[in-house]
XYZ file of C-alpha atoms in Angstrom:
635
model
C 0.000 0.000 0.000
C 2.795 2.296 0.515
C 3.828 2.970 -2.834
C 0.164 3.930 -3.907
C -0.076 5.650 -0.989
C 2.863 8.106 -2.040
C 1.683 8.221 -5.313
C -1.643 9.307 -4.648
C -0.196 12.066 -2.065
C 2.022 13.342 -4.777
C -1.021 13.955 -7.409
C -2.425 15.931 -4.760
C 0.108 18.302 -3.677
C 0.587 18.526 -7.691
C -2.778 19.758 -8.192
C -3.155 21.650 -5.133
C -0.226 23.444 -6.005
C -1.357 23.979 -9.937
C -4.574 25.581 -8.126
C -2.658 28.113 -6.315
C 0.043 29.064 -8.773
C -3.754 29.411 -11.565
C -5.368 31.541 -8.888
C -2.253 33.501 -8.164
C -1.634 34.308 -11.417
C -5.516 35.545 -11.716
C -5.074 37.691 -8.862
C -2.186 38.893 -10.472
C -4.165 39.728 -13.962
C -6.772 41.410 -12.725
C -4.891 43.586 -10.239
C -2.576 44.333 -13.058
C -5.266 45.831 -15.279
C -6.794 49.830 -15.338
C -5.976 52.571 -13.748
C -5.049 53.612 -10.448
C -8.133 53.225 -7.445
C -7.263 56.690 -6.726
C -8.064 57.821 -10.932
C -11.403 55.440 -10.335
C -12.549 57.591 -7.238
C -11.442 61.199 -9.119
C -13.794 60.233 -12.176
C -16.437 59.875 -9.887
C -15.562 63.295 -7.938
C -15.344 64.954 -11.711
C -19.002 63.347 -12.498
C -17.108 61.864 -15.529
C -19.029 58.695 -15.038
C -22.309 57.974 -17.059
C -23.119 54.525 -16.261
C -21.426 51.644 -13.699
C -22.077 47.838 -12.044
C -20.221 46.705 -9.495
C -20.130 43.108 -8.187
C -20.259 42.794 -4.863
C -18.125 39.199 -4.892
C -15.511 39.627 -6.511
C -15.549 43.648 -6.725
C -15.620 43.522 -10.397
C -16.514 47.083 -11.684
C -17.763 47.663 -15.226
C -18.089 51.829 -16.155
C -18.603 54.011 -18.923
C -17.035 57.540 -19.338
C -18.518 60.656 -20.713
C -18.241 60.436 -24.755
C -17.232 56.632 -24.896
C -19.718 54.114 -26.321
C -17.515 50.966 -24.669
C -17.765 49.801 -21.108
C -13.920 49.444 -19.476
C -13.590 47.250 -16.221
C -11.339 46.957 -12.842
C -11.278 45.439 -9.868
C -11.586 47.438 -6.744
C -9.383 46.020 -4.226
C -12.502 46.284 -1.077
C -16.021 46.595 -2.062
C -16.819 48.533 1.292
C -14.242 51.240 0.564
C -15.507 51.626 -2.971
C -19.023 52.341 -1.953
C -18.388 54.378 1.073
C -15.754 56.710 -1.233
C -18.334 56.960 -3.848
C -21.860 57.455 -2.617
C -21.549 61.046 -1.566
C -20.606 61.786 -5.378
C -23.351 59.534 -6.693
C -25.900 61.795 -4.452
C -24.470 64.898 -6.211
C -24.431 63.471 -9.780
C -28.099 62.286 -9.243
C -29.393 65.941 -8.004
C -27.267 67.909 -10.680
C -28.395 66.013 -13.249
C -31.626 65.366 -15.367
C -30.622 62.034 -16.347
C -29.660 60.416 -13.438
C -26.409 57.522 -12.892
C -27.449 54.035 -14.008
C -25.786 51.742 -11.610
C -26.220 48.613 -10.643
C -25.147 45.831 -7.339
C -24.398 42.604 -8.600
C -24.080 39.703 -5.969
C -21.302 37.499 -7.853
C -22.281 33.495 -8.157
C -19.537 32.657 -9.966
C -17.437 29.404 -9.572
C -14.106 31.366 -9.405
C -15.625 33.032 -6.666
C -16.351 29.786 -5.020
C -13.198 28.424 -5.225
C -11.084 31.601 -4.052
C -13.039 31.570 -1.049
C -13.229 28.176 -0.077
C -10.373 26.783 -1.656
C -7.940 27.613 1.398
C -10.312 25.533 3.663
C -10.813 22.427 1.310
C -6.947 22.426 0.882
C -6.292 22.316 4.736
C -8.709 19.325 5.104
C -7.330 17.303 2.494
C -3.692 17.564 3.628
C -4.797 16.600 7.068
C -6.383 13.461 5.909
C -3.896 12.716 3.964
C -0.807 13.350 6.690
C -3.499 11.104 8.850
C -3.622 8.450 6.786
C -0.347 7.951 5.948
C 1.067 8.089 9.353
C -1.633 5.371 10.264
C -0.861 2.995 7.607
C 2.945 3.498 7.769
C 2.916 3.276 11.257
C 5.773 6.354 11.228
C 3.330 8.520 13.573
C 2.437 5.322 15.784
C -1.110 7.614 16.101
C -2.953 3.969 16.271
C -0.503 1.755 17.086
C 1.073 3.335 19.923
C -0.090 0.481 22.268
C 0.634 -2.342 20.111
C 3.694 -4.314 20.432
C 6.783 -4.509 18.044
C 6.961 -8.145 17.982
C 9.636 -10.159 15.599
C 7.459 -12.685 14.442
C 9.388 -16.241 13.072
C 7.105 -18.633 12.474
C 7.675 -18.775 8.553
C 10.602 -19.433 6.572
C 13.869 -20.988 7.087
C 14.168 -22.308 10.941
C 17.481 -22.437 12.968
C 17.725 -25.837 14.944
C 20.373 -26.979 17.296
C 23.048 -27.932 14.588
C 23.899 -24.560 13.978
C 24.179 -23.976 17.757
C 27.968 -25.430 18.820
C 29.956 -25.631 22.045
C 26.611 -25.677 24.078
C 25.808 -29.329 24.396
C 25.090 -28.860 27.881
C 22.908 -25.463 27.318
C 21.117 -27.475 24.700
C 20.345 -30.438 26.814
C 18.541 -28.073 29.527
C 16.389 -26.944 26.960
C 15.803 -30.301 25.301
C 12.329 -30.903 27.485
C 10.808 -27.702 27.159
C 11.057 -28.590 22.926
C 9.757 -32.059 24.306
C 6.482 -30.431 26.081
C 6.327 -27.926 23.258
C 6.175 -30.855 20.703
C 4.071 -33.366 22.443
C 2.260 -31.620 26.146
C 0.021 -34.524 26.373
C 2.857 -36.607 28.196
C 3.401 -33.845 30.735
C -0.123 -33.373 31.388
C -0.968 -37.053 32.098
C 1.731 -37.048 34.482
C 0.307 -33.342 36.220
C 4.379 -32.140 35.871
C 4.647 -28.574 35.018
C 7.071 -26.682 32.723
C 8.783 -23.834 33.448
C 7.630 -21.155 32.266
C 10.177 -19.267 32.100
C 13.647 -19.926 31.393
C 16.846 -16.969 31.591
C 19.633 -17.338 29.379
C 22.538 -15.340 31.619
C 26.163 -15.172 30.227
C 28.598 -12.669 28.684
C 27.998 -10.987 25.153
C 28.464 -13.180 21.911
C 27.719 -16.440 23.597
C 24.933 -16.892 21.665
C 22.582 -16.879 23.956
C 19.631 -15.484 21.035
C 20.908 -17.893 19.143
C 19.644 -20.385 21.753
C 15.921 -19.287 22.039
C 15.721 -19.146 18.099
C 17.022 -22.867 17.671
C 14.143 -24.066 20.395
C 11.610 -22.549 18.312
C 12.990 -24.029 15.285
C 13.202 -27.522 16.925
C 9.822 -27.037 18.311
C 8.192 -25.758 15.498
C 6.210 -23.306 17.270
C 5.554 -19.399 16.745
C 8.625 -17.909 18.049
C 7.642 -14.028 19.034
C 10.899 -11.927 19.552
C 11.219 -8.290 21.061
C 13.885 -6.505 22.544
C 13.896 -5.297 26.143
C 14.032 -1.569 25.425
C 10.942 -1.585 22.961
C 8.735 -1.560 26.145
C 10.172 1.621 27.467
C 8.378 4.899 25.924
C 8.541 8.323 26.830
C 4.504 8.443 28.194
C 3.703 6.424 30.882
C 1.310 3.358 30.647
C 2.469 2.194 27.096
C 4.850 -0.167 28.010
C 2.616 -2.158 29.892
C 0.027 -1.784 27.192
C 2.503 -3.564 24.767
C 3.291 -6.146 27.215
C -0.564 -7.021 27.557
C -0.324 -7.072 23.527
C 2.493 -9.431 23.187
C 0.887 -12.020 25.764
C -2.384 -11.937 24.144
C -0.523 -12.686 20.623
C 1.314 -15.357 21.959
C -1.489 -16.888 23.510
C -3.507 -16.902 20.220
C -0.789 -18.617 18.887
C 0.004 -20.986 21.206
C 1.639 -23.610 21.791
C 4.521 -20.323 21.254
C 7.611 -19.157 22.961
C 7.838 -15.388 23.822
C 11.658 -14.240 23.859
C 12.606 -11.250 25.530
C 16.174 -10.025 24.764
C 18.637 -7.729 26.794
C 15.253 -8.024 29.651
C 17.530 -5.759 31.386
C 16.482 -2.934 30.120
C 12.742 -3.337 31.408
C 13.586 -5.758 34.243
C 15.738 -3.462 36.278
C 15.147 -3.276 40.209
C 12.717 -1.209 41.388
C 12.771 1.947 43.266
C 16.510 2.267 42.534
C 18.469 5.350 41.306
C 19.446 8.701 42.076
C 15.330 10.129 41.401
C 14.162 7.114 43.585
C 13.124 5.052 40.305
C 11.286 5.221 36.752
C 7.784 4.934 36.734
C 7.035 3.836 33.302
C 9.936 0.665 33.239
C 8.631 0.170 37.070
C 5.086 -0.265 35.583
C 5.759 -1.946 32.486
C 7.620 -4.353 34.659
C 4.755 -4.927 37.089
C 3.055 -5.346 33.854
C 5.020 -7.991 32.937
C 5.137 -9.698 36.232
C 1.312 -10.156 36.443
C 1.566 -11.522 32.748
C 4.052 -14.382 34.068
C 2.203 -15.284 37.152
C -1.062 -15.787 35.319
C 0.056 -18.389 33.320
C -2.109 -21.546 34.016
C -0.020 -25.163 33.871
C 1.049 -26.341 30.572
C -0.709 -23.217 29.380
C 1.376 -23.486 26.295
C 3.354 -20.176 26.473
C 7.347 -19.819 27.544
C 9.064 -16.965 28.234
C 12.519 -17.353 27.371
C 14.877 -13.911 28.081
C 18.400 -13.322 27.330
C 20.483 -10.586 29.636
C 24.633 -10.337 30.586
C 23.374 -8.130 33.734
C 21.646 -10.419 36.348
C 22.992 -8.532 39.176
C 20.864 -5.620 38.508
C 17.209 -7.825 37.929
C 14.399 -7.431 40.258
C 14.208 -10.453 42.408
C 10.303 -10.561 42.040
C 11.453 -11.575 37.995
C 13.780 -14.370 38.895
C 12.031 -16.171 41.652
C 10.595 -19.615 40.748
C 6.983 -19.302 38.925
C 8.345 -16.578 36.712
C 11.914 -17.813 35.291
C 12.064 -21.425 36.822
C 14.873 -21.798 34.977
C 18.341 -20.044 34.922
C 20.646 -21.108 32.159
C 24.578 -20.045 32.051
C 25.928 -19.544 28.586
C 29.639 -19.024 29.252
C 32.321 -19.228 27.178
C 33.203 -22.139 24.632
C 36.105 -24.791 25.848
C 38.866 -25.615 23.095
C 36.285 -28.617 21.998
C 32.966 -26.347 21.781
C 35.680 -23.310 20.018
C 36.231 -26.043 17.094
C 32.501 -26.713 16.582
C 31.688 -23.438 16.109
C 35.092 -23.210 14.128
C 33.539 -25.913 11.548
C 29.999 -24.169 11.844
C 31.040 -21.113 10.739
C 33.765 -22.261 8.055
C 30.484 -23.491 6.227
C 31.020 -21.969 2.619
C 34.239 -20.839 3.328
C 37.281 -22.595 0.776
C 40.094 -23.313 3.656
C 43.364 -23.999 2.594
C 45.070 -27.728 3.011
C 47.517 -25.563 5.949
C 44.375 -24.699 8.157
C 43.537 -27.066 10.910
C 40.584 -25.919 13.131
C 42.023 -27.704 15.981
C 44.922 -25.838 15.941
C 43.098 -22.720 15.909
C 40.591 -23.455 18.774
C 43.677 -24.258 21.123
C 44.753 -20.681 20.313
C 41.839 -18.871 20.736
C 41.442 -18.910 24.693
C 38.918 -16.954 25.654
C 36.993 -16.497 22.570
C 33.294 -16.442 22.468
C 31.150 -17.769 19.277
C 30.848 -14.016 17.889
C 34.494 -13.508 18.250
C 35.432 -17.055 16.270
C 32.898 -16.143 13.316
C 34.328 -12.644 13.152
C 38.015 -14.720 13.263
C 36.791 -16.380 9.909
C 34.988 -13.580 7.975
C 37.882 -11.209 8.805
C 40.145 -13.863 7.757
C 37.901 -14.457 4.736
C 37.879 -10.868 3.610
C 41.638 -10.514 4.134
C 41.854 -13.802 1.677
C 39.512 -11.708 -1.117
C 41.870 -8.848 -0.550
C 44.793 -10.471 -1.944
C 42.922 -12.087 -4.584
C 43.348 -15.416 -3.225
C 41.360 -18.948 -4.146
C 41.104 -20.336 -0.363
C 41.462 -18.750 3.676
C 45.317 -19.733 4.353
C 47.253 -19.848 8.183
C 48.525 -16.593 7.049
C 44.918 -14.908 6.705
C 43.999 -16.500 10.096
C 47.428 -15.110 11.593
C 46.722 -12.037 10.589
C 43.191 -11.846 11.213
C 43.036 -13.138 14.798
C 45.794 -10.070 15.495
C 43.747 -7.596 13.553
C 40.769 -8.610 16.022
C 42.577 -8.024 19.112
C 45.144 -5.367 18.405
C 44.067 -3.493 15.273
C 45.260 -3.219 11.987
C 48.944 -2.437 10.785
C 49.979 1.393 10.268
C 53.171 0.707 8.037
C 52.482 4.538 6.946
C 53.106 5.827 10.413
C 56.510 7.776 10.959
C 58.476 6.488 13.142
C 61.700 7.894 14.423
C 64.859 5.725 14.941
C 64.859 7.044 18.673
C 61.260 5.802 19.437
C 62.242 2.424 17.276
C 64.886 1.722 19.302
C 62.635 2.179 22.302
C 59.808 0.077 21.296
C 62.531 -2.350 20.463
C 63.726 -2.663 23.958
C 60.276 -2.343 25.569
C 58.764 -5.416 23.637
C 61.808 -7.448 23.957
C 61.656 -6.692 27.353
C 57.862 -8.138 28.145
C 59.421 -10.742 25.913
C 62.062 -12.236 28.458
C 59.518 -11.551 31.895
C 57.015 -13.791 29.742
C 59.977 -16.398 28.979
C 60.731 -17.066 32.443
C 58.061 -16.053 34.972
C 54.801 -17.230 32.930
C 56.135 -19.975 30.966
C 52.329 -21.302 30.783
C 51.605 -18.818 28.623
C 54.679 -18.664 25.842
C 55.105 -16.069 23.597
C 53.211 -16.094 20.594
C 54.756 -13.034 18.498
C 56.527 -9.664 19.431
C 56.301 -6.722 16.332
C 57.477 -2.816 16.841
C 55.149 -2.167 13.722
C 52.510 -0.070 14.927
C 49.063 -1.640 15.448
C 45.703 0.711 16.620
C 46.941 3.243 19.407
C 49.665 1.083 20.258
C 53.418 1.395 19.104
C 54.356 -2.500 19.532
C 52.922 -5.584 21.311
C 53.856 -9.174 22.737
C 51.433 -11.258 22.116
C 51.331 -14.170 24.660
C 48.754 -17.622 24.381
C 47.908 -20.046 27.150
C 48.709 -23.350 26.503
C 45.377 -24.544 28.056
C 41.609 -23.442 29.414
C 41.963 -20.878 32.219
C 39.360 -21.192 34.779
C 41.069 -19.858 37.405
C 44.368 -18.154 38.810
C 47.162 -18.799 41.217
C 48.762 -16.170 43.228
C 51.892 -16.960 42.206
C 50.581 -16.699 37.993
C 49.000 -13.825 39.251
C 52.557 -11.952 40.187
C 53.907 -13.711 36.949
C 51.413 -11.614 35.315
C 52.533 -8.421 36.904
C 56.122 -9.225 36.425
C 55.562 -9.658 32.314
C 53.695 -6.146 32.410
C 56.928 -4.104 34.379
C 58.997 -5.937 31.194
C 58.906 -2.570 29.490
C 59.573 -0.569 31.707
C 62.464 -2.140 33.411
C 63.954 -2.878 29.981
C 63.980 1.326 29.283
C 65.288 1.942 32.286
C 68.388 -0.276 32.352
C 69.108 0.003 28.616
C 68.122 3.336 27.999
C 69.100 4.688 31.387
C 65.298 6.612 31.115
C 61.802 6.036 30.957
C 58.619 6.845 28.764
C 55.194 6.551 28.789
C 55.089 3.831 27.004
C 54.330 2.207 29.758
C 51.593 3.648 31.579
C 49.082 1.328 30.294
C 51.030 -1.993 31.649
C 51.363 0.061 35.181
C 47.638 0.869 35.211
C 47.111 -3.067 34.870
C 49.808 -4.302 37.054
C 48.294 -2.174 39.839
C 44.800 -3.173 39.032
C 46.129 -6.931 39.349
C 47.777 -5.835 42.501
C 44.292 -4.447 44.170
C 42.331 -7.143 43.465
C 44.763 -9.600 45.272
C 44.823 -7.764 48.114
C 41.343 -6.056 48.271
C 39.145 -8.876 46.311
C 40.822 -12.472 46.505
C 43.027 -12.540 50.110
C 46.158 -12.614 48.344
C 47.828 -10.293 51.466
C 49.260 -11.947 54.443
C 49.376 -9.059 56.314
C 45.343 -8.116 55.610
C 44.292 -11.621 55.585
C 41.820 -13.753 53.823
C 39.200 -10.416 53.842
C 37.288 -8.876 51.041
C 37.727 -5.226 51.322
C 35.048 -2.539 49.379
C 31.857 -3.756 47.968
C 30.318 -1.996 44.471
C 26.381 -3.241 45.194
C 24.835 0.079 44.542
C 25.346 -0.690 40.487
C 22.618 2.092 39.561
C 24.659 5.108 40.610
C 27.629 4.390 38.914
C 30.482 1.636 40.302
C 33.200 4.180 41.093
C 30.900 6.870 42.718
C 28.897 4.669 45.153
C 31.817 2.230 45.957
C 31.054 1.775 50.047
C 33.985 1.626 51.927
C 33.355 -0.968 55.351
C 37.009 -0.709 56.751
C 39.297 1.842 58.331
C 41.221 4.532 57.395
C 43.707 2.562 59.323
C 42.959 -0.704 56.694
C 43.130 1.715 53.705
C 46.372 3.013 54.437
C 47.537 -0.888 54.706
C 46.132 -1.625 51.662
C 48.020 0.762 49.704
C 50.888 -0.444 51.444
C 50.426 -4.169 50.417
C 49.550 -3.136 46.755
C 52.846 -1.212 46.324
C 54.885 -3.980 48.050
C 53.370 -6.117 45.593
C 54.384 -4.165 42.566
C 57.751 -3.038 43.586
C 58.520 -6.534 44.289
C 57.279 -7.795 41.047
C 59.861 -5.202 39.814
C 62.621 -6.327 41.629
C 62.099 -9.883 40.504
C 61.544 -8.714 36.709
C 65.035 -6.446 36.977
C 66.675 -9.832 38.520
C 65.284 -11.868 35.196
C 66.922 -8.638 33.239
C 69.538 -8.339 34.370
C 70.554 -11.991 33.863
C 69.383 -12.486 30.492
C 70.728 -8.973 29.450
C 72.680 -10.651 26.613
C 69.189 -12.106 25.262
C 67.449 -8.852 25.712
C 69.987 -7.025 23.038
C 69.660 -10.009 20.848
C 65.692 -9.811 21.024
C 65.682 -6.093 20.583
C 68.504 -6.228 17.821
C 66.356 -8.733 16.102
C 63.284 -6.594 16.043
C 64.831 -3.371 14.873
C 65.829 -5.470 11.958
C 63.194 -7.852 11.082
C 60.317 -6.279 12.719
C 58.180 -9.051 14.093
C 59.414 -12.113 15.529
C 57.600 -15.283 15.598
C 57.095 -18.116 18.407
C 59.277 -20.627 16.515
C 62.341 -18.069 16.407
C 61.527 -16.515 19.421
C 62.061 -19.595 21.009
C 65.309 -20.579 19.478
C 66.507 -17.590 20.472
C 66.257 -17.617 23.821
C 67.016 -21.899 24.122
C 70.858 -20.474 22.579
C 69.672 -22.778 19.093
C 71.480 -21.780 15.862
C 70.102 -19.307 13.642
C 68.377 -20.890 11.010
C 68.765 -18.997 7.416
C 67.018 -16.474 5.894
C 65.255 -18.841 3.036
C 64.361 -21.444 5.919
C 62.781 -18.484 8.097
C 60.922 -17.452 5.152
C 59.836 -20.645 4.318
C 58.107 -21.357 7.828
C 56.758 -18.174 8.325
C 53.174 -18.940 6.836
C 52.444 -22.114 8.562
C 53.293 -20.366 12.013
C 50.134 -21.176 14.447
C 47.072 -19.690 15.571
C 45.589 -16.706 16.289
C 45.937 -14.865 19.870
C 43.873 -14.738 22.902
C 41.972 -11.397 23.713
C 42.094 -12.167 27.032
C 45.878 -12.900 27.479
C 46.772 -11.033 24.503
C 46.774 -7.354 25.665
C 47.924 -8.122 29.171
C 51.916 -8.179 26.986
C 50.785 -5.322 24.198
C 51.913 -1.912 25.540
C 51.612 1.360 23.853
C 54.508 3.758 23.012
């Protein structure tokens, strides 16, 4: 309807504006015409005029003169005027005169009459209509379908089903009886067991948590009704819970259906919080959508699934048991679920005979489904940019840096002063990784700049981290102060280079001693809490300890760090021959590799420069975003 819909509003304002431009040009003609009013009025005064009619309409005014046989016309500009300027001298003309003035009134009938007068009125009530209907049937206005909600509706075309879901077997299994109940309800009802009716998908972003809800609706074959949290909240009050009564009664029509509510955080927040006490349209679309949940009868044939990363901040009137039974934790993907989703999304891509996925997964620690299909279509698109038949180890390389770090700025001008330095300062997170996190080797070390930063050391776990030591925990620190003791012993300065490994080293340092017990002195003790998550973490953080405690905490995280130094000058200062070598090496190559890196630095001969170039493309993996930029520092 749309496009007739334009085109009938554009023959409108066509003719509506042909009208105007006919009658102004009218105007124009006639008021173009005759003499002067004032000439008019002085050959009435003169009693030069034998014989007149005026029309009172459209002040048409037809006269004869004395000696002409032919009538003239014009058009006085206010009939009123006209007849109160000239009746005194038709008085005197009539009483001097044996043959009195023929005149005549006419009242004017015509249709050009009509239409100047009512013209301006018809025009104003057609444009309404038409601005009324089309902001009714485009829905742009929202004049009718204010109330109504915004619902995703996929129940037609092609379904997603649990194959294309990977590294969630155990995600997929919890959902596996609600498809059950949805599919056949008759052997839940005979046995009087009750579904939940609602389940909440909780875990960080890109773990595919949407993904989820859409492959139970495509395995169940049911109406799947999608809307996003944030299309509840409007700016007048009441019409979030009016959409929320709209998307319940749809689903109920349709059902057996599953209602999915994504980022729920955004309507679901706690109520009464924040700094004006609370926000009375959420807090009533939310109460909206509690009543809607608890009036569910059993087996009623309608789940609520949501999705959120921000169940801290949910009311606990949404989460208790009768509204979401069910709370399901989508985390992130081991090295076994990382490979199915590798093969998943490598569906339609040509991979070269030097790509393994398995080799990949193991380097992608910490990567969540988004993050491996981005891997592949960046990898893809770097493959197309060299004009290349299949996705090699080199695109994958390249890509998984690109990802984490940015891309290459070859253009940039670098000076040999602040090469040198970047040298030194990645060669020197280089040796701290070698020996005091050998868990996590180094992966590659480059001066070239990447993003914002001047250089990086890219380091990769060997395996899943779940959790972390104390003593990995200082390692960690120690690898970061690598920069910074390498300037200052070789370069006998500093730069601030740096400042981003300090800012994490001391972060690392606090949460030791303030969040995990790490301090011997303070004890096993959590210190701070950040509950108050409305206001703003920093700005509400309560403090429940002393000044006393405070003072020993920034003791213990400064011992920590200087320590951490100590130990990483100790490393430096007996490897000093390795750090030249390492730095040496990058000045002149640029980027070293894991294979070389580690020949280095085992005293291995040098292999030559047609054997380096040789192994270069079928070096492994892409990096970790997690472990990566804990080594990349910015100069």
């Amino acid at each position: 309807m749309k496009p007739n819909l334009n085109k009938n509003k554009g023959i409108a304002i066509l003719l509506a504006l042909a009208l105007l431009i006919s009658l102004l040009y009218l105007y124009k003609e006639a008021s173009s015409t005759g003499p002067q009013y004032s000439e008019i009025i002085q050959l009435f005064r003169d009693q030069k005029i034998t014989e007149f009619t005026l029309n009172l309409g459209s002040g048409q005014l037809t006269y004869k003169e004395k000696g002409d046989t032919a009538f003239k016309t014009y058009k006085v500009p206010s009939v009123d005027l006209f007849i109160y300027n000239t009746e005194d001298y038709i008085k005197e003309y009539d009483e001097t005169h044996s043959v009195p003035l023929k005149y005549d009134y006419v009242q004017s009938t015509s249709w050009l009459n009509i239409i100047v007068n009512w013209m301006p009125m018809l025009l104003s009530v057609v444009m309404l209509v038409l601005f009324y209907v089309s902001m009714s049937q485009q829905g742009g206005g929202r004049i009718n379908n204010i109330s109504k909600a915004r619902v995703q509706q996929e129940n037609e075309g092609r379904k997603v089903t649990f194959a294309e879901v990977a590294g969630a077997d155990e995600e997929k299994e919890e959902l596996q009886e609600i498809i059950d109940f949805l599919k056949n309800p008759a052997k839940y009802n005979k046995l009087g067991a009750k579904i939940p009716s609602g389940v909440l998908l909780i875990g960080p972003p890109g773990t595919g948590k949407t993904l989820l809800a859409r492959a139970v609706a495509g395995e169940a074959g049911c109406p799947f009704f999608s809307i996003s949290g944030s299309d509840f909240v409007e700016l007048y009050v009441g019409v979030g819970a009016a959409r929320v009564r709209d998307l319940f009664d749809r689903a109920k029509r349709n059902r057996p259906s599953i209602v999915f509510i994504d980022e729920i955080d955004a309507v679901g927040r706690q109520r009464g919080t924040g700094l004006g006490g609370g926000h009375d349209e959420r807090e009533q679309t939310l109460n909206q959508l509690l009543v809607e949940m608890d009036g569910f009868g059993i087996n009623e044939g309608v789940i609520v699934m949501a999705a959120t990363n921000r169940s801290d901040i949910l009311d606990p009137a949404l989460l208790r048991p009768g509204r979401f039974d069910r709370q399901i934790y989508v985390g992130y993907p081991d090295v076994k679920g990382r490979e199915e989703i590798l093969k998943v999304h490598a569906r339609g891509k040509p991979l070269g005979p030097d790509i393994d996925l398995g080799v990949i997964a193991k380097s992608t620690v910490g990567f969540t489904g988004a993050d491996l299909e981005n891997l592949l279509n960046e990898a893809a698109l770097l493959a197309a940019r060299k004009n290349k038949k299949a996705i090699t180890q080199e695109e994958i390389e390249e890509a998984s840096i690109k990802v984490i770090v940015g891309p290459e700025k070859r253009s940039r001008v670098v000076h040999e002063k602040e090469r040198k330095l970047t040298a030194y300062h990645e060669a020197g997170h280089a040796i701290a990784t070698f020996y005091a996190t050998p868990e996590s080797p180094v992966h590659q070390i480059s001066i070239i700049p990447r993003g914002t930063a001047g250089g990086f050391t890219m380091s990769l776990p060997k395996d899943d981290i779940n959790y972390q030591t104390r003593n990995e925990m200082l390692g960690n620190i120690v690898t970061l102060l690598g920069g910074r003791v390498a300037e200052q012993k070789v370069l006998d300065d500093i730069s601030t280079g740096a400042s981003n490994d300090l800012e994490r080293a001391t972060a690392i340092a606090r949460s030791m001693v303030t969040k995990y017990g790490f301090s011997d002195k303070l004890g096993p003790v959590v210190y701070g809490s950040q509950s108050e998550v409305f206001l703003g973490r920093d700005f509400t953080q309560s403090r429940n300890y002393s000044e006393q405690i405070a003072t020993d905490i920034d003791v213990e995280i400064r011992n920590i760090v200087e320590e951490c130094y100590d130990k990483c000058s100790v490393i430096l200062d007996e490897h000093m021959d390795k750090l030249h070598l390492v730095a040496q090496r990058l000045m002149e190559k640029e980027k070293i590799e894991e294979e070389e890196f580690t020949r280095m630095m085992n005293g291995e001969p040098e292999e030559t420069e047609s054997a380096v170039t040789e192994t270069e493309p079928s070096e492994t993996s892409p990096a970790d975003p997690e472990t990566a930029p804990e080594a990349t520092s910015e100069d």
